[in-house]
């Protein structure tokens, strides 16, 4: 078994640092222009430069997502965009559009990864993209681990495969429901998750009813890591550039632990890690297509399930205090925890002040405020403050 890359989404610069601090080997990031997460905060060029330097100082990698399907008017600005991004020295561009791929290949030497949106599902497709200059192919999500193995037996190519995160009722994410229902193009970053709604099913054989018939469950492949490593998959990828700091921290830490554990002992159980993964927001889990030809929907509800609330992130530390950017206020009737790269630790917050040292009470807390709390040995940069959902 080789050592696979753990690839984690980073929706902004803070999440990039969290992912790499908590165990990711590489992150993928977007710009608002050509990535498929138009409504994620995304990165400015200077943030990207900073993030790539941060990663390279730690011998880690940053891949830039350019996986929209480019329409004619965007092709005018694309060459300048590619040149500017290539100057930042990223470790790859992730591309699905054949025209964008050719443009990038002609203009720079940045390695090119073929996006899952390109729907590559077989060895002939991989051989084609390899001969076209691709360093890596990110397979369609509908490909099983056994099929990955069969592809690698025929074509020596780097394969990247999704192991965790949201699944989608369309094939490889190619869908135009949002174009029709909200005038937003799913294939250019505008998906409004129309498939998560309740739909009526009315036929002569099905009684009048409504259900979330396209609400795909999330993928959790932690118990397939051994099979993925044995198959020779180069990179295991987590979905979720719109997800919270807590999600990024937990999936990075827990999949890092899972991979390291399986490399030590291929038979080692990972049930404890599965349980912890289920504490962060999810639509309930399935194995996706990793070991079967079809997967499951959660037809009953479309809310996220979670057992931990994300309260805030440590943004800075000095000798005495931790400075926490609050995502949401908290009450003190439920115990809190710090999540750090080494695990979960009890958080006892006795006193808090604002940055000007004015004491704060729980009632004073507002989303996005900065609070100072007493530093303890367990608190490190990017520690995440959480509280069980009551
Ligand atoms: S609407 Fe649903 S099925 Fe369509 S792209 Fe968005 S998540 Fe996928």
mmCIF file of C-alpha atoms and ligand atoms in Angstrom, residues 167-170 173-178 186 191-196 214, ligand 1:
data_model
loop_
_atom_site.group_PDB
_atom_site.id
_atom_site.type_symbol
_atom_site.label_atom_id
_atom_site.label_comp_id
_atom_site.label_asym_id
_atom_site.label_seq_id
_atom_site.Cartn_x
_atom_site.Cartn_y
_atom_site.Cartn_z
ATOM 1 C CA UNK A 167 -23.300 13.637 -2.720
ATOM 2 C CA UNK A 168 -25.462 14.930 -5.503
ATOM 3 C CA UNK A 169 -28.440 13.510 -7.352
ATOM 4 C CA UNK A 170 -26.994 14.466 -10.709
ATOM 5 C CA UNK A 173 -22.516 17.091 -10.348
ATOM 6 C CA UNK A 174 -23.698 18.028 -13.842
ATOM 7 C CA UNK A 175 -27.222 19.333 -13.379
ATOM 8 C CA UNK A 176 -29.358 22.232 -14.536
ATOM 9 C CA UNK A 177 -32.196 22.165 -11.987
ATOM 10 C CA UNK A 178 -30.976 25.447 -10.485
ATOM 11 C CA UNK A 186 -25.051 24.849 -11.433
ATOM 12 C CA UNK A 191 -26.311 25.499 -7.563
ATOM 13 C CA UNK A 192 -29.087 26.375 -5.087
ATOM 14 C CA UNK A 193 -29.526 22.779 -3.920
ATOM 15 C CA UNK A 194 -32.941 22.488 -5.521
ATOM 16 C CA UNK A 195 -32.702 18.708 -5.210
ATOM 17 C CA UNK A 196 -32.924 19.008 -1.412
ATOM 18 C CA UNK A 214 -33.497 13.516 -4.510
HETATM 19 S S1 LIG B 1 -29.350 20.915 -7.415
HETATM 20 FE FE1 LIG B 1 -28.769 19.086 -6.323
HETATM 21 S S2 LIG B 1 -28.456 17.563 -7.954
HETATM 22 FE FE2 LIG B 1 -28.326 19.577 -8.911
HETATM 23 S S3 LIG B 1 -26.133 20.142 -8.850
HETATM 24 FE FE3 LIG B 1 -27.131 21.038 -7.039
HETATM 25 S S4 LIG B 1 -26.738 19.492 -5.415
HETATM 26 FE FE4 LIG B 1 -26.469 18.460 -7.411
#
